[in-house]
Amino acid sequence: MFSSIFMTFAITLMYSTPLAFAAIGGVICERSGIVNIGLEGMMSIGAFTGVAVGYYTGSPWLGFLCGGLAGGLLALLHAVASITFMADQTVSGIAINLIGPGLSLFLSRLLFHGATTTLPVPKKLPKLINISSVNFNVDITVLLALIVVITAWFIMRRTKWGLRIRALGEHPAAVDTLGVSVYRSRYACVILSGILAGFGGASVTLAIISQFTPTAISGQGFIALAAVIFGKWRCSGAYLACLLFGFAQALVVVLGGGNLIIPSDILAMLPYILTIVVLILFVGNSSAPKASGKPYQKGSR
Amino acid sequence: MEISKDYAVQMRGIMKSFGDFKVLDDVNLDVKKGTIHAILGENGAGKSTLMNILYGLYTADAGEIYLNGEVADIKNPHLAINNGIGMVHQHFMLIDKFTVLQNIILGSENTNKFGVIDMKKEKKRVIEIIKEYNLKVDLSSRIRNISVGMQQRVEILKALYRGVDILILDEPTAVLTPMEIDDLIDIMRDLVKNGKTVIIITHKLKEIIRSSNECAIIRKGKLIGSVKVEDETEQSLAEKMVGRKVRLSVERTPSDFGKDVFEVNDISVRSIRGIQTVKNLSFKIRQGEIFGIAGVEGNGQKELIEAIIGIRNVESGKIKINGKEIQNTSNLNVLNNGISIIHDDRHKYGCILDFTVSENMILNKCRQKPFSKNGLLNDSVRDKFTDELIEKYDVRPKNCKNMRMASLSGGNQQKLVIGREISNNPDLLIAVQPTRGLDVGAIEYVRKTLIDLRDKGKAILLISLELDEILDVADTISVIYNGEIVGTFSNETADENKIGLLMAGGKNNEKIG
């Protein structure tokens, strides 16, 4: 009994961590006024790059870092399209979601002898806590994610950058007239969101599993996006939402392992169903950043 | 005039084009330090563009700017602020969800080396400025919860917080009540007394006469001249602005009222947020009467209009046209019962900018014969009808029927919308801010059209935020405040000061005068 409670707790943290990285990235990006549905693609490329670098260098930490960079690079593409060229942000995000996994598979075939699944990394990221007697282990990434959440929360609430990011998503023209560059600030936010999503992806493949598979990232980016919305575009809210989704995943694992009569396929749908239910029930229409999704054109008339 | 350090701003030979259209053509401007300088011109004359260039939002194609006698290169607003220039835009640049204090410090925050804002220190600094210039405002309120007049103060505070010496105000009185306008003029005088220079962009003559020392007049992108305001009258300024003789107030003869046409009886309406914004409101309109409702924005006008035209349900009460109840039916039913409306926001409700002019003219007629038959539109009937409207309402250019609505000027768009609504031959015409954003010539035309319609025995409901318009046109004037009618006057007995007071929530001791 105790062991399954510990296990549920551990799995909740484990699954919510990649989501938390990506969701915080999503919050920052959307608060600056750019819709980022490309989190999924950015997580995928991060997941692959993390493993590839980790495998060839033997250092999981270097892999983790490069995973973030890869996500940031893909986000740069989104930024160029949606900020400089004022493309539709949803369409650009969909493109990112197609490019991310596609590019990962392509590179995987190139680097791992034609296989879409990479070889496992020699060393995973270390565990923070590991008590095998009660099935309780916590990855170091859990702590990192928590630090990211708290730092992001502090920046958004207390610093001038946070104030400006929040203003950008509401009324970019106002920010522009105060002498702050809308383009540059938004670029920074979008790229940062990509880096965080990349960390999220890498934390799946370097902490939870140890290799990249085509299904390593399957919908986590979208769940993170749902967490952004469910968390009402706040860091704290988004993190709590991630914990909830992580908990749903933990239930899948814990209940699936028992002698329940529910087929495991149905059970596996739980996190996704929860996403839809939560979005229908709890999200009002008032809290989205007002200027989100609208390209900003200086001095348009 | 020589370049000299007695002048806060001097602009020389400013040129600016948008595409092929020359917005500013060799404009010079001299603003003396420590004065209030007005820039007068019709809509589209280029006055806002000129000031946007001074503030660095646009770059001039040619020309120089001198500040205090020295040449300045103002490429962006950041440099403008560094050079001591601040601007309060016509559409406020405020963030609704932020507090007043957050809005003031945004972009110029005082922080420690980690970027953390010291809110206490900021608050102290802002309070000092508030005291110095007597600009009372609650720093912890959120922008969306304070009045437009207060929001304007926040904008002025924003500029002062950045230590500007020159403050540009773009159409500052367009959205204010008469009392708020008085306050603003006091604030401007306080600013000048403290050594600041104020430039106001406006097309309202009365306020220039009351507030400014000098006035530059711009017509079609050219500087017509700079005048000392004390030598001018409203009439002389208007003629210089438009370039011909104009009538500032329309000629209206007393009307013979006929029988009651329209009645609103004790209605209450809730807004989209569920707040009761119209409370037990009643009035009647007779044939041949223009019934004006004056009031500051957000006092229930929107919900009242929506209830009348059938797009919002009333909670209680009745709305009757020719004795027939129409409340809580449908928009189509209201239209079929002889009510037409000219919306205040013609871009949002009045027309479809990407459609052609002739398509716009049949928007509310397309299901009627002869405009359509068996579900098929008849283009030749439509075009003929459009040509008639263009002719009758003097729309320019004459051959615009196949042009996009967006390519016409605001005045011509409005003429078309008004023409279309009047062609419905309504028993009641609702006109909401019908002259919003129009220039003097077009305003004259629209008001005259309304009065002509009244003389034909129609009933008109005029809802406007501009008290001058209501005083000028309406036979009966009611004031709406907080969802209630707080006073009703006949045009002859209406007193501007008293109405202004009621609009701002003052008490009325007398009933119909």
Short mmCIF file of N, CA, C and O in Angstrom, two decimals, chain B residues 309 331-343 349-352 355-372 377 382 385-386 389 405 416-426 428-430:
data_model
loop_
_atom_site.label_atom_id
_atom_site.label_comp_id
_atom_site.label_asym_id
_atom_site.label_seq_id
_atom_site.Cartn_x
_atom_site.Cartn_y
_atom_site.Cartn_z
N ILE B 309 -32.59 47.44 -30.55
CA ILE B 309 -32.50 46.81 -31.87
C ILE B 309 -32.57 45.29 -31.80
O ILE B 309 -32.35 44.60 -32.80
N ASN B 331 -33.65 40.99 -34.18
CA ASN B 331 -33.17 42.14 -34.91
C ASN B 331 -33.98 42.34 -36.19
O ASN B 331 -34.36 43.45 -36.54
N LEU B 332 -34.28 41.22 -36.87
CA LEU B 332 -35.03 41.31 -38.12
C LEU B 332 -36.42 41.88 -37.88
O LEU B 332 -36.91 42.73 -38.62
N ASN B 333 -37.06 41.43 -36.81
CA ASN B 333 -38.38 41.92 -36.46
C ASN B 333 -38.36 43.42 -36.19
O ASN B 333 -39.25 44.15 -36.62
N VAL B 334 -37.31 43.87 -35.51
CA VAL B 334 -37.18 45.30 -35.21
C VAL B 334 -37.04 46.10 -36.51
O VAL B 334 -37.71 47.10 -36.72
N LEU B 335 -36.22 45.58 -37.39
CA LEU B 335 -36.00 46.24 -38.68
C LEU B 335 -37.30 46.29 -39.48
O LEU B 335 -37.68 47.33 -40.03
N ASN B 336 -38.02 45.17 -39.49
CA ASN B 336 -39.27 45.11 -40.24
C ASN B 336 -40.33 46.03 -39.66
O ASN B 336 -41.29 46.37 -40.35
N ASN B 337 -40.19 46.39 -38.40
CA ASN B 337 -41.16 47.29 -37.79
C ASN B 337 -40.76 48.75 -37.91
O ASN B 337 -41.31 49.61 -37.23
N GLY B 338 -39.81 49.03 -38.77
CA GLY B 338 -39.53 50.42 -39.09
C GLY B 338 -38.50 51.11 -38.22
O GLY B 338 -38.60 52.31 -37.98
N ILE B 339 -37.52 50.36 -37.71
CA ILE B 339 -36.44 50.99 -36.96
C ILE B 339 -35.13 50.76 -37.72
O ILE B 339 -34.83 49.64 -38.11
N SER B 340 -34.40 51.84 -37.96
CA SER B 340 -33.09 51.69 -38.59
C SER B 340 -32.05 52.33 -37.68
O SER B 340 -32.39 53.20 -36.87
N ILE B 341 -30.82 51.92 -37.84
CA ILE B 341 -29.79 52.43 -36.94
C ILE B 341 -28.50 52.78 -37.69
O ILE B 341 -28.09 52.08 -38.61
N ILE B 342 -27.92 53.91 -37.27
CA ILE B 342 -26.58 54.27 -37.72
C ILE B 342 -25.66 54.01 -36.52
O ILE B 342 -25.75 54.69 -35.51
N HIS B 343 -24.79 53.01 -36.65
CA HIS B 343 -23.94 52.63 -35.53
C HIS B 343 -22.79 53.62 -35.35
O HIS B 343 -22.37 54.26 -36.31
N TYR B 349 -19.71 47.67 -37.30
CA TYR B 349 -21.11 47.28 -37.45
C TYR B 349 -21.77 47.83 -38.73
O TYR B 349 -22.68 47.24 -39.26
N GLY B 350 -21.32 49.00 -39.16
CA GLY B 350 -22.07 49.70 -40.21
C GLY B 350 -21.83 49.16 -41.60
O GLY B 350 -22.71 49.20 -42.45
N CYS B 351 -20.63 48.67 -41.85
CA CYS B 351 -20.36 48.19 -43.20
C CYS B 351 -19.25 47.15 -43.18
O CYS B 351 -18.63 46.93 -42.15
N ILE B 352 -19.03 46.54 -44.34
CA ILE B 352 -17.95 45.56 -44.46
C ILE B 352 -16.91 46.19 -45.36
O ILE B 352 -17.14 46.39 -46.54
N PHE B 355 -15.88 44.68 -48.74
CA PHE B 355 -16.87 44.56 -49.81
C PHE B 355 -16.86 45.84 -50.65
O PHE B 355 -16.38 46.88 -50.21
N THR B 356 -17.45 45.76 -51.84
CA THR B 356 -17.55 46.97 -52.66
C THR B 356 -18.65 47.86 -52.08
O THR B 356 -19.47 47.42 -51.27
N VAL B 357 -18.64 49.09 -52.54
CA VAL B 357 -19.64 50.04 -52.08
C VAL B 357 -21.04 49.53 -52.37
O VAL B 357 -21.92 49.53 -51.50
N SER B 358 -21.26 49.03 -53.60
CA SER B 358 -22.64 48.63 -53.93
C SER B 358 -23.06 47.39 -53.14
O SER B 358 -24.22 47.27 -52.76
N GLU B 359 -22.13 46.50 -52.85
CA GLU B 359 -22.49 45.34 -52.01
C GLU B 359 -22.89 45.81 -50.61
O GLU B 359 -23.85 45.30 -50.03
N ASN B 360 -22.17 46.80 -50.12
CA ASN B 360 -22.50 47.33 -48.80
C ASN B 360 -23.89 47.97 -48.77
O ASN B 360 -24.55 47.96 -47.73
N MET B 361 -24.29 48.53 -49.90
CA MET B 361 -25.55 49.26 -49.90
C MET B 361 -26.77 48.35 -49.82
O MET B 361 -27.87 48.81 -49.55
N ILE B 362 -26.60 47.06 -50.09
CA ILE B 362 -27.77 46.17 -50.00
C ILE B 362 -27.64 45.17 -48.85
O ILE B 362 -28.39 44.21 -48.79
N LEU B 363 -26.73 45.42 -47.93
CA LEU B 363 -26.54 44.46 -46.84
C LEU B 363 -27.84 44.11 -46.12
O LEU B 363 -28.10 42.97 -45.81
N ASN B 364 -28.65 45.14 -45.85
CA ASN B 364 -29.89 44.84 -45.12
C ASN B 364 -31.10 44.77 -46.04
O ASN B 364 -32.23 44.74 -45.60
N LYS B 365 -30.86 44.75 -47.34
CA LYS B 365 -31.98 44.69 -48.28
C LYS B 365 -31.87 43.47 -49.18
O LYS B 365 -32.75 43.23 -50.00
N CYS B 366 -30.79 42.71 -49.04
CA CYS B 366 -30.51 41.69 -50.06
C CYS B 366 -31.56 40.59 -50.11
O CYS B 366 -31.66 39.88 -51.09
N ARG B 367 -32.37 40.46 -49.04
CA ARG B 367 -33.38 39.41 -49.16
C ARG B 367 -34.73 39.94 -49.64
O ARG B 367 -35.69 39.20 -49.70
N GLN B 368 -34.76 41.24 -49.93
CA GLN B 368 -36.03 41.81 -50.40
C GLN B 368 -36.06 41.90 -51.92
O GLN B 368 -35.04 42.04 -52.57
N LYS B 369 -37.28 41.85 -52.47
CA LYS B 369 -37.45 42.20 -53.88
C LYS B 369 -37.32 43.70 -53.99
O LYS B 369 -37.71 44.40 -53.08
N PRO B 370 -36.79 44.30 -55.05
CA PRO B 370 -36.29 43.62 -56.25
C PRO B 370 -34.80 43.29 -56.16
O PRO B 370 -34.24 42.89 -57.17
N PHE B 371 -34.21 43.46 -54.97
CA PHE B 371 -32.76 43.24 -54.90
C PHE B 371 -32.39 41.77 -55.08
O PHE B 371 -31.31 41.45 -55.54
N SER B 372 -33.31 40.90 -54.70
CA SER B 372 -33.07 39.49 -54.99
C SER B 372 -34.41 38.82 -55.30
O SER B 372 -35.47 39.30 -54.90
N LEU B 377 -29.31 37.19 -56.36
CA LEU B 377 -29.16 38.64 -56.32
C LEU B 377 -29.27 39.23 -57.72
O LEU B 377 -28.86 38.62 -58.70
N ARG B 382 -29.12 46.51 -57.93
CA ARG B 382 -28.23 46.95 -56.87
C ARG B 382 -27.40 48.15 -57.31
O ARG B 382 -27.30 49.16 -56.62
N PHE B 385 -29.46 51.32 -57.64
CA PHE B 385 -29.79 51.84 -56.32
C PHE B 385 -28.58 52.56 -55.72
O PHE B 385 -28.70 53.64 -55.16
N THR B 386 -27.41 51.96 -55.87
CA THR B 386 -26.19 52.58 -55.34
C THR B 386 -25.91 53.92 -56.01
O THR B 386 -25.61 54.91 -55.35
N LEU B 389 -28.05 56.57 -54.53
CA LEU B 389 -27.58 57.03 -53.22
C LEU B 389 -26.35 57.93 -53.36
O LEU B 389 -26.24 58.95 -52.69
N MET B 405 -15.13 49.53 -50.02
CA MET B 405 -15.61 50.51 -49.05
C MET B 405 -14.43 51.14 -48.32
O MET B 405 -14.43 52.32 -48.01
N LEU B 416 -22.77 57.20 -47.02
CA LEU B 416 -23.37 56.02 -47.64
C LEU B 416 -24.19 55.22 -46.63
O LEU B 416 -25.29 54.78 -46.92
N VAL B 417 -23.61 55.06 -45.43
CA VAL B 417 -24.31 54.28 -44.41
C VAL B 417 -25.62 55.00 -44.03
O VAL B 417 -26.68 54.37 -43.93
N ILE B 418 -25.53 56.30 -43.85
CA ILE B 418 -26.73 57.06 -43.48
C ILE B 418 -27.75 56.98 -44.61
O ILE B 418 -28.94 56.75 -44.37
N GLY B 419 -27.28 57.13 -45.85
CA GLY B 419 -28.19 57.05 -47.00
C GLY B 419 -28.90 55.71 -47.04
O GLY B 419 -30.10 55.62 -47.24
N ARG B 420 -28.13 54.64 -46.81
CA ARG B 420 -28.71 53.30 -46.84
C ARG B 420 -29.78 53.14 -45.77
O ARG B 420 -30.87 52.62 -46.02
N GLU B 421 -29.51 53.63 -44.58
CA GLU B 421 -30.47 53.47 -43.49
C GLU B 421 -31.73 54.31 -43.74
O GLU B 421 -32.83 53.87 -43.48
N ILE B 422 -31.53 55.54 -44.24
CA ILE B 422 -32.69 56.39 -44.49
C ILE B 422 -33.54 55.81 -45.61
O ILE B 422 -34.76 55.92 -45.60
N SER B 423 -32.90 55.13 -46.57
CA SER B 423 -33.66 54.55 -47.68
C SER B 423 -34.58 53.43 -47.22
O SER B 423 -35.48 53.02 -47.94
N ASN B 424 -34.39 52.94 -46.01
CA ASN B 424 -35.34 51.97 -45.44
C ASN B 424 -36.66 52.62 -45.11
O ASN B 424 -37.62 51.96 -44.76
N ASN B 425 -36.69 53.97 -45.17
CA ASN B 425 -37.84 54.76 -44.78
C ASN B 425 -38.33 54.39 -43.38
O ASN B 425 -39.49 54.01 -43.20
N PRO B 426 -37.45 54.49 -42.39
CA PRO B 426 -37.83 54.05 -41.05
C PRO B 426 -38.76 55.05 -40.36
O PRO B 426 -38.74 56.24 -40.68
N LEU B 428 -38.49 55.22 -37.04
CA LEU B 428 -37.54 55.69 -36.04
C LEU B 428 -36.13 55.44 -36.57
O LEU B 428 -35.79 54.32 -36.94
N LEU B 429 -35.32 56.49 -36.58
CA LEU B 429 -33.91 56.32 -36.94
C LEU B 429 -33.08 56.52 -35.68
O LEU B 429 -33.21 57.54 -35.01
N ILE B 430 -32.25 55.52 -35.35
CA ILE B 430 -31.35 55.67 -34.21
C ILE B 430 -30.00 56.07 -34.76
O ILE B 430 -29.45 55.39 -35.63
#
